[in-house]
Amino acid sequence: METNKMIQVELMETAPGLASISREHPFKLPEHYFEKAEVAILESIKINEAAKEVLLSENKEHLFKLPANYFDDLPGSILYKIKEEEINSATSKKGIVRFVGKNKWWMAAAASVLIVISLSIFKQAAVPSFVSTINNDTTYLLLESASALPDQMVVDLYLESQATTFTNSVIANNEVNYLMEAADLNNEYINSL
Amino acid sequence: MSTSNSLLQEQQIISDQEILIAFNDASKKEKAFTWLLHRDQKKIYWFIRRMVIDHDDANDLVQEVFIKVWKSLAGFRGESKITTWLYRIASNLTITFLEQKKKKFSHIELSEGDDLKEKLYSGTYCDGNKIQMKLQEAILTLPNTQRLIFQLRYYDELKYEEISEITGTTVGGLKANYHIAAKKVEAFIKETD
């Protein structure tokens, strides 16, 4: 009671406007809330306790059965498995080494053949794509040296440019025309071939 | 009815000592806990309710507080009053709840304060006069920790020493906080009048 008065005096000094307002609040409760809440709290506690009892119950270890002497035999069987795995992995490593050791000349020859075949396939596949992506600088160089090219090569380039699309041909049609000029060749000559 | 009232009165003045002795006796444990519920549940409910506004949220938190108490009361060392300890548990749970709410609202325009204000005006169990509503609205403008200190002093009428035990703040700090909070609340009421 003394505290109430002290709090009121303190409030009068700090915030007299607030001190003059009633402390009643606007919050309401459902009917018989506290009685029901008490029951609900005790119910939740009982449920929690029951769950805890089940979890801590000594019976839990009897829910599952074990083979006779399971735990006595367990360390031995684990060690046996570990050793077995160690032996297996050592054997498989040795096997690989022995195979390679015995057949190293035969394997080296096979690898060489494989490399040669792969390279020839790569060369065949790579050349067209390389030629088709020939850039402008390369074309310029080709034109620069056109007079030095054999006539037949220039003719072949011309025929190829006529037979293929722009993107697939070695050089573009107009570039072939320059090439032909540079090589002192003309359409009449080509037609006469 | 009169018997039940006198029983309730008897239980309300039951001491911490009696509750603790009975609680540690397995045959009286539940009875002791019921005494504690009768004695303190209203204080704790109203403290939480004024902080979270919504009845359902308050109900959940009260249950959580008392379930925690059931689990830990046997180990209670009696360094403070049981009620102070209950307030401490309730404060921690309430502040955690409000912080979670704040995080939930951090990415949208509505703030946690706006949400509580909306609950104040649209809640099922909120119905007060203009002054009462304005006072609650003013209190809601305070930061959560300051609001908690204000509630404990203004409504629960606790001594600063008790509030210090609950919040872990120094008495000096509490006095300063309460003074600022009271001024802010008064100013809000005057400004919006």
Short mmCIF file of C-alpha atoms in Angstrom, two decimals:
data_model
loop_
_atom_site.label_atom_id
_atom_site.label_comp_id
_atom_site.label_asym_id
_atom_site.label_seq_id
_atom_site.Cartn_x
_atom_site.Cartn_y
_atom_site.Cartn_z
CA MET A 1 0.00 0.00 0.00
CA GLU A 2 2.91 2.26 0.85
CA THR A 3 4.38 1.47 -2.57
CA ASN A 4 1.13 2.46 -4.31
CA LYS A 5 1.23 5.88 -2.67
CA MET A 6 4.90 6.30 -3.49
CA ILE A 7 4.28 5.39 -7.12
CA GLN A 8 1.44 7.89 -7.31
CA VAL A 9 3.54 10.67 -5.75
CA GLU A 10 6.40 9.84 -8.10
CA LEU A 11 4.03 10.00 -11.08
CA MET A 12 2.53 13.29 -9.93
CA GLU A 13 6.01 14.77 -9.97
CA THR A 14 7.04 13.26 -13.31
CA ALA A 15 3.85 13.31 -15.37
CA PRO A 16 0.93 14.93 -13.52
CA GLY A 17 -1.34 14.58 -16.55
CA LEU A 18 -0.81 10.81 -16.58
CA ALA A 19 -1.21 10.58 -12.79
CA SER A 20 -4.71 12.02 -13.06
CA ILE A 21 -5.88 9.32 -15.50
CA SER A 22 -7.54 6.15 -14.22
CA ARG A 23 -5.36 3.05 -14.49
CA GLU A 24 -8.21 0.86 -15.65
CA HIS A 25 -7.43 -0.86 -18.89
CA PRO A 26 -9.74 -1.85 -21.75
CA PHE A 27 -8.85 -5.56 -21.82
CA LYS A 28 -11.61 -8.10 -21.27
CA LEU A 29 -11.53 -11.87 -20.72
CA PRO A 30 -13.54 -14.84 -21.96
CA GLU A 31 -15.98 -16.08 -19.32
CA HIS A 32 -14.40 -18.15 -16.51
CA TYR A 33 -11.03 -17.78 -18.20
CA PHE A 34 -8.83 -18.27 -15.13
CA GLU A 35 -10.61 -21.44 -14.00
CA LYS A 36 -10.37 -22.90 -17.50
CA ALA A 37 -6.75 -21.78 -17.90
CA GLU A 38 -5.80 -23.55 -14.69
CA VAL A 39 -7.34 -26.79 -15.93
CA ALA A 40 -5.68 -26.36 -19.35
CA ILE A 41 -2.25 -25.76 -17.79
CA LEU A 42 -2.56 -28.82 -15.56
CA GLU A 43 -3.73 -30.89 -18.53
CA SER A 44 -0.74 -29.84 -20.66
CA ILE A 45 1.60 -30.62 -17.79
CA LYS A 46 0.04 -34.08 -17.39
CA ILE A 47 0.39 -34.77 -21.11
CA ASN A 48 4.04 -33.66 -21.01
CA GLU A 49 4.69 -35.78 -17.94
CA ALA A 50 3.06 -38.84 -19.52
CA ALA A 51 5.16 -38.38 -22.66
CA LYS A 52 8.29 -37.99 -20.53
CA GLU A 53 7.45 -41.12 -18.58
CA VAL A 54 7.08 -43.12 -21.77
CA LEU A 55 10.39 -41.80 -23.04
CA LEU A 56 12.19 -42.47 -19.77
CA SER A 57 10.43 -45.76 -19.10
CA GLU A 58 12.64 -48.76 -18.43
CA ASN A 59 10.33 -50.74 -20.68
CA LYS A 60 11.61 -48.96 -23.75
CA GLU A 61 14.62 -51.24 -24.08
CA HIS A 62 12.34 -54.29 -24.08
CA LEU A 63 10.38 -53.02 -27.10
CA PHE A 64 13.03 -54.57 -29.38
CA LYS A 65 14.50 -58.00 -28.96
CA LEU A 66 18.14 -58.92 -29.53
CA PRO A 67 19.88 -62.13 -30.62
CA ALA A 68 21.47 -64.02 -27.72
CA ASN A 69 24.86 -62.59 -26.62
CA TYR A 70 24.54 -59.83 -29.23
CA PHE A 71 26.54 -57.22 -27.35
CA ASP A 72 29.20 -59.77 -26.30
CA ASP A 73 29.76 -60.78 -29.91
CA LEU A 74 29.48 -57.31 -31.40
CA PRO A 75 33.10 -56.11 -30.84
CA GLY A 76 34.50 -59.32 -32.35
CA SER A 77 32.33 -59.14 -35.45
CA ILE A 78 33.15 -55.45 -35.97
CA LEU A 79 36.90 -56.14 -35.75
CA TYR A 80 36.54 -59.09 -38.12
CA LYS A 81 34.77 -56.86 -40.67
CA ILE A 82 37.45 -54.17 -40.38
CA LYS A 83 40.21 -56.71 -41.00
CA GLU A 84 38.32 -58.28 -43.88
CA GLU A 85 37.92 -54.88 -45.56
CA GLU A 86 41.61 -54.10 -45.06
CA ILE A 87 42.61 -57.40 -46.69
CA ASN A 88 40.21 -56.86 -49.60
CA SER A 89 41.45 -53.36 -50.33
CA ALA A 90 45.11 -54.48 -50.16
CA THR A 91 44.39 -57.38 -52.59
CA SER A 92 42.59 -55.18 -55.11
CA LYS A 93 45.46 -52.63 -55.09
CA LYS A 94 48.04 -55.39 -55.65
CA GLY A 95 45.94 -56.83 -58.50
CA ILE A 96 45.93 -53.53 -60.42
CA VAL A 97 49.68 -53.05 -59.99
CA ARG A 98 50.41 -56.66 -61.11
CA PHE A 99 48.20 -56.31 -64.22
CA VAL A 100 49.92 -53.09 -65.27
CA GLY A 101 53.37 -54.52 -64.53
CA LYS A 102 52.84 -57.71 -66.56
CA ASN A 103 51.33 -56.01 -69.61
CA LYS A 104 53.14 -52.68 -69.75
CA TRP A 105 54.60 -53.10 -73.31
CA TRP A 106 51.32 -54.39 -74.65
CA MET A 107 49.43 -51.52 -72.98
CA ALA A 108 51.88 -48.89 -74.24
CA ALA A 109 51.44 -50.15 -77.82
CA ALA A 110 47.65 -50.11 -77.50
CA ALA A 111 47.75 -46.55 -76.14
CA SER A 112 49.95 -45.39 -79.03
CA VAL A 113 47.58 -46.86 -81.61
CA LEU A 114 44.67 -45.23 -79.86
CA ILE A 115 46.40 -41.84 -79.88
CA VAL A 116 47.24 -42.08 -83.61
CA ILE A 117 43.62 -43.00 -84.50
CA SER A 118 42.25 -40.20 -82.33
CA LEU A 119 44.59 -37.62 -83.89
CA SER A 120 43.67 -38.56 -87.44
CA ILE A 121 39.94 -38.34 -86.59
CA PHE A 122 40.51 -34.98 -84.92
CA LYS A 123 42.46 -33.67 -87.92
CA GLN A 124 39.73 -34.66 -90.38
CA ALA A 125 37.04 -33.12 -88.23
CA ALA A 126 38.97 -30.00 -87.30
CA VAL A 127 40.22 -28.84 -90.72
CA PRO A 128 36.87 -27.83 -92.30
CA SER A 129 35.78 -26.00 -89.24
CA PHE A 130 39.14 -24.25 -89.07
CA VAL A 131 38.97 -23.28 -92.76
CA SER A 132 35.38 -22.15 -92.50
CA THR A 133 36.30 -19.78 -89.68
CA ILE A 134 39.23 -18.29 -91.57
CA ASN A 135 39.31 -14.60 -90.70
CA ASN A 136 39.64 -11.47 -92.82
CA ASP A 137 43.36 -11.10 -92.16
CA THR A 138 44.00 -14.58 -93.56
CA THR A 139 41.92 -13.78 -96.64
CA TYR A 140 43.92 -10.58 -97.13
CA LEU A 141 47.18 -12.48 -96.95
CA LEU A 142 45.82 -15.01 -99.44
CA LEU A 143 44.92 -12.19 -101.85
CA GLU A 144 48.33 -10.60 -101.38
CA SER A 145 50.01 -13.81 -102.47
CA ALA A 146 47.42 -14.72 -105.14
CA SER A 147 49.76 -14.03 -108.01
CA ALA A 148 52.10 -16.61 -106.61
CA LEU A 149 49.38 -19.28 -106.30
CA PRO A 150 49.13 -21.99 -108.96
CA ASP A 151 46.28 -21.27 -111.40
CA GLN A 152 44.61 -24.58 -110.65
CA MET A 153 44.35 -23.75 -106.92
CA VAL A 154 42.67 -20.41 -107.67
CA VAL A 155 40.27 -22.16 -110.04
CA ASP A 156 39.46 -24.77 -107.43
CA LEU A 157 38.73 -22.04 -104.86
CA TYR A 158 36.45 -20.30 -107.37
CA LEU A 159 34.54 -23.48 -108.15
CA GLU A 160 34.18 -24.27 -104.47
CA SER A 161 32.86 -20.78 -103.72
CA GLN A 162 30.21 -21.26 -106.42
CA ALA A 163 29.19 -24.64 -105.13
CA THR A 164 28.89 -23.81 -101.40
CA THR A 165 27.12 -21.23 -99.30
CA PHE A 166 28.96 -18.15 -98.07
CA THR A 167 29.43 -19.41 -94.56
CA ASN A 168 30.81 -22.78 -95.66
CA SER A 169 33.14 -21.58 -98.43
CA VAL A 170 36.81 -20.96 -97.79
CA ILE A 171 36.51 -17.36 -98.95
CA ALA A 172 33.62 -15.20 -100.10
CA ASN A 173 32.59 -14.93 -103.82
CA ASN A 174 33.73 -11.33 -104.21
CA GLU A 175 37.06 -12.23 -102.65
CA VAL A 176 37.48 -15.06 -105.22
CA ASN A 177 36.90 -12.49 -107.97
CA TYR A 178 39.73 -10.34 -106.60
CA LEU A 179 41.83 -13.47 -106.35
CA MET A 180 41.16 -14.31 -109.96
CA GLU A 181 42.04 -10.79 -111.05
CA ALA A 182 45.24 -10.93 -109.07
CA ALA A 183 46.09 -14.26 -110.71
CA ASP A 184 45.27 -12.84 -114.21
CA LEU A 185 42.41 -15.29 -114.69
CA ASN A 186 38.88 -14.57 -115.89
CA ASN A 187 35.51 -16.31 -116.35
CA GLU A 188 36.17 -17.08 -119.97
CA TYR A 189 39.28 -18.97 -119.02
CA ILE A 190 37.32 -20.85 -116.32
CA ASN A 191 34.53 -21.69 -118.76
CA SER A 192 37.02 -23.01 -121.25
CA LEU A 193 38.34 -25.50 -118.73
CA MET B 1 -19.48 -20.28 -2.96
CA SER B 2 -18.36 -18.81 0.34
CA THR B 3 -16.30 -21.94 1.07
CA SER B 4 -14.62 -21.68 -2.29
CA ASN B 5 -13.88 -17.98 -1.65
CA SER B 6 -12.36 -18.63 1.74
CA LEU B 7 -10.32 -21.47 0.26
CA LEU B 8 -9.11 -19.11 -2.44
CA GLN B 9 -8.20 -16.45 0.12
CA GLU B 10 -6.29 -19.06 2.07
CA GLN B 11 -4.45 -20.10 -1.04
CA GLN B 12 -3.70 -16.52 -2.03
CA ILE B 13 -1.77 -15.88 1.15
CA ILE B 14 0.05 -19.18 1.02
CA SER B 15 3.78 -18.60 1.35
CA ASP B 16 6.58 -19.53 -1.03
CA GLN B 17 7.97 -21.82 1.65
CA GLU B 18 4.75 -23.82 1.89
CA ILE B 19 4.49 -24.14 -1.87
CA LEU B 20 8.09 -25.32 -2.19
CA ILE B 21 7.82 -27.88 0.61
CA ALA B 22 4.60 -29.29 -0.80
CA PHE B 23 5.93 -29.26 -4.37
CA ASN B 24 8.92 -31.36 -3.36
CA ASP B 25 6.64 -33.95 -1.79
CA ALA B 26 5.50 -36.18 -4.68
CA SER B 27 2.08 -36.75 -3.12
CA LYS B 28 1.40 -32.98 -2.84
CA LYS B 29 3.20 -31.76 -5.93
CA GLU B 30 0.11 -31.10 -8.03
CA LYS B 31 -1.72 -29.49 -5.14
CA ALA B 32 1.19 -27.15 -4.48
CA PHE B 33 1.27 -26.19 -8.11
CA THR B 34 -2.47 -25.46 -8.05
CA TRP B 35 -1.87 -23.15 -5.04
CA LEU B 36 0.76 -21.34 -7.03
CA LEU B 37 -1.55 -21.05 -10.03
CA HIS B 38 -4.33 -19.66 -7.84
CA ARG B 39 -1.99 -17.19 -6.20
CA ASP B 40 -0.04 -15.85 -9.17
CA GLN B 41 -1.63 -16.71 -12.51
CA LYS B 42 -3.75 -13.54 -12.69
CA LYS B 43 -0.79 -11.24 -12.09
CA ILE B 44 1.23 -13.04 -14.74
CA TYR B 45 -1.64 -13.15 -17.21
CA TRP B 46 -2.37 -9.41 -16.92
CA PHE B 47 1.29 -8.50 -17.17
CA ILE B 48 1.65 -10.54 -20.37
CA ARG B 49 -1.72 -9.42 -21.74
CA ARG B 50 -0.85 -5.72 -21.44
CA MET B 51 2.38 -6.43 -23.29
CA VAL B 52 1.03 -8.56 -26.16
CA ILE B 53 -2.54 -7.09 -26.23
CA ASP B 54 -4.12 -10.19 -27.82
CA HIS B 55 -5.83 -12.61 -25.42
CA ASP B 56 -4.90 -15.77 -27.36
CA ASP B 57 -1.22 -14.80 -27.47
CA ALA B 58 -1.32 -14.01 -23.75
CA ASN B 59 -3.00 -17.34 -23.02
CA ASP B 60 -0.31 -19.27 -24.94
CA LEU B 61 2.46 -17.41 -23.15
CA VAL B 62 0.92 -17.91 -19.70
CA GLN B 63 0.72 -21.64 -20.33
CA GLU B 64 4.33 -21.65 -21.48
CA VAL B 65 5.40 -19.79 -18.33
CA PHE B 66 3.69 -22.23 -15.97
CA ILE B 67 4.88 -25.31 -17.84
CA LYS B 68 8.44 -23.96 -17.43
CA VAL B 69 7.74 -23.37 -13.76
CA TRP B 70 6.49 -26.94 -13.29
CA LYS B 71 9.72 -28.23 -14.82
CA SER B 72 12.05 -26.01 -12.78
CA LEU B 73 10.34 -25.29 -9.47
CA ALA B 74 11.94 -28.27 -7.75
CA GLY B 75 15.34 -26.69 -8.39
CA PHE B 76 14.26 -23.19 -7.32
CA ARG B 77 16.84 -21.95 -4.81
CA GLY B 78 14.66 -19.30 -3.18
CA GLU B 79 17.08 -16.45 -3.83
CA SER B 80 14.10 -14.30 -4.82
CA LYS B 81 10.36 -14.52 -4.30
CA ILE B 82 8.61 -17.08 -6.53
CA THR B 83 6.47 -14.27 -7.96
CA THR B 84 9.56 -12.30 -8.97
CA TRP B 85 10.94 -15.41 -10.62
CA LEU B 86 7.62 -15.91 -12.45
CA TYR B 87 7.75 -12.31 -13.68
CA ARG B 88 11.30 -12.91 -14.91
CA ILE B 89 10.26 -15.98 -16.91
CA ALA B 90 7.20 -14.13 -18.23
CA SER B 91 9.30 -11.07 -19.21
CA ASN B 92 11.84 -13.17 -21.11
CA LEU B 93 9.18 -15.14 -22.96
CA THR B 94 7.19 -11.99 -23.77
CA ILE B 95 10.19 -10.04 -25.05
CA THR B 96 11.24 -13.04 -27.18
CA PHE B 97 7.70 -13.29 -28.54
CA LEU B 98 7.64 -9.57 -29.40
CA GLU B 99 11.09 -9.71 -31.00
CA GLN B 100 9.94 -12.60 -33.20
CA LYS B 101 6.90 -10.55 -34.13
CA LYS B 102 9.16 -7.60 -34.99
CA LYS B 103 11.25 -9.82 -37.29
CA LYS B 104 8.09 -11.09 -38.92
CA PHE B 105 7.07 -7.53 -39.73
CA SER B 106 10.56 -6.30 -40.67
CA HIS B 107 10.08 -6.89 -44.40
CA ILE B 108 6.65 -5.31 -44.75
CA GLU B 109 5.44 -1.77 -44.20
CA LEU B 110 3.33 -2.63 -41.15
CA SER B 111 5.36 -2.48 -37.92
CA GLU B 112 4.97 -4.66 -34.84
CA GLY B 113 3.58 -1.57 -33.01
CA ASP B 114 1.00 -1.06 -35.77
CA ASP B 115 -0.02 -4.69 -35.47
CA LEU B 116 -0.50 -4.38 -31.69
CA LYS B 117 -2.46 -1.14 -32.17
CA GLU B 118 -4.69 -2.87 -34.69
CA LYS B 119 -5.27 -5.69 -32.20
CA LEU B 120 -6.08 -3.11 -29.53
CA TYR B 121 -8.85 -1.60 -31.62
CA SER B 122 -10.15 -4.70 -33.37
CA GLY B 123 -9.45 -7.40 -30.77
CA THR B 124 -12.32 -9.53 -29.51
CA TYR B 125 -11.54 -8.84 -25.88
CA CYS B 126 -10.70 -5.14 -26.00
CA ASP B 127 -13.41 -2.68 -25.13
CA GLY B 128 -12.63 0.49 -23.22
CA ASN B 129 -13.51 4.15 -23.17
CA LYS B 130 -11.64 6.77 -25.21
CA ILE B 131 -9.15 7.63 -22.46
CA GLN B 132 -8.38 3.98 -21.70
CA MET B 133 -7.76 3.24 -25.38
CA LYS B 134 -5.61 6.34 -25.83
CA LEU B 135 -3.52 5.42 -22.80
CA GLN B 136 -2.87 1.94 -24.23
CA GLU B 137 -2.04 3.44 -27.61
CA ALA B 138 0.43 5.81 -25.94
CA ILE B 139 2.08 2.95 -24.05
CA LEU B 140 2.42 1.06 -27.35
CA THR B 141 4.63 3.86 -28.73
CA LEU B 142 7.35 2.93 -26.20
CA PRO B 143 10.17 0.53 -27.13
CA ASN B 144 9.48 -3.00 -25.80
CA THR B 145 11.95 -2.95 -22.90
CA GLN B 146 10.85 0.52 -21.78
CA ARG B 147 7.22 -0.56 -22.12
CA LEU B 148 7.94 -3.59 -19.94
CA ILE B 149 9.52 -1.41 -17.22
CA PHE B 150 6.63 1.06 -17.42
CA GLN B 151 4.04 -1.73 -17.08
CA LEU B 152 5.79 -3.32 -14.10
CA ARG B 153 5.89 -0.01 -12.24
CA TYR B 154 2.66 1.67 -13.37
CA TYR B 155 0.25 -1.31 -13.40
CA ASP B 156 1.92 -4.03 -11.34
CA GLU B 157 3.18 -1.46 -8.83
CA LEU B 158 6.42 -3.29 -8.18
CA LYS B 159 9.35 -1.78 -6.31
CA TYR B 160 12.35 -0.77 -8.37
CA GLU B 161 14.40 -3.43 -6.55
CA GLU B 162 11.96 -6.12 -7.70
CA ILE B 163 11.92 -4.80 -11.27
CA SER B 164 15.71 -4.81 -11.15
CA GLU B 165 15.67 -8.52 -10.22
CA ILE B 166 13.24 -9.22 -13.06
CA THR B 167 14.96 -7.26 -15.82
CA GLY B 168 18.58 -7.30 -14.68
CA THR B 169 18.73 -3.50 -15.02
CA THR B 170 20.12 -1.23 -12.28
CA VAL B 171 17.68 0.70 -10.10
CA GLY B 172 19.12 3.98 -11.45
CA GLY B 173 18.58 2.84 -15.02
CA LEU B 174 15.04 1.75 -14.21
CA LYS B 175 14.16 5.09 -12.61
CA ALA B 176 15.47 6.96 -15.65
CA ASN B 177 13.59 4.66 -18.02
CA TYR B 178 10.32 4.95 -16.10
CA HIS B 179 10.65 8.73 -15.91
CA ILE B 180 11.22 9.00 -19.69
CA ALA B 181 8.40 6.53 -20.43
CA ALA B 182 5.89 8.41 -18.23
CA LYS B 183 6.80 11.70 -19.92
CA LYS B 184 6.41 10.15 -23.39
CA VAL B 185 3.03 8.63 -22.56
CA GLU B 186 1.76 11.90 -21.13
CA ALA B 187 3.02 13.87 -24.15
CA PHE B 188 1.33 11.43 -26.57
CA ILE B 189 -1.99 11.77 -24.75
CA LYS B 190 -1.75 15.59 -24.77
CA GLU B 191 -0.72 15.78 -28.44
CA THR B 192 -3.49 13.53 -29.69
CA ASP B 193 -6.22 15.00 -27.48
#
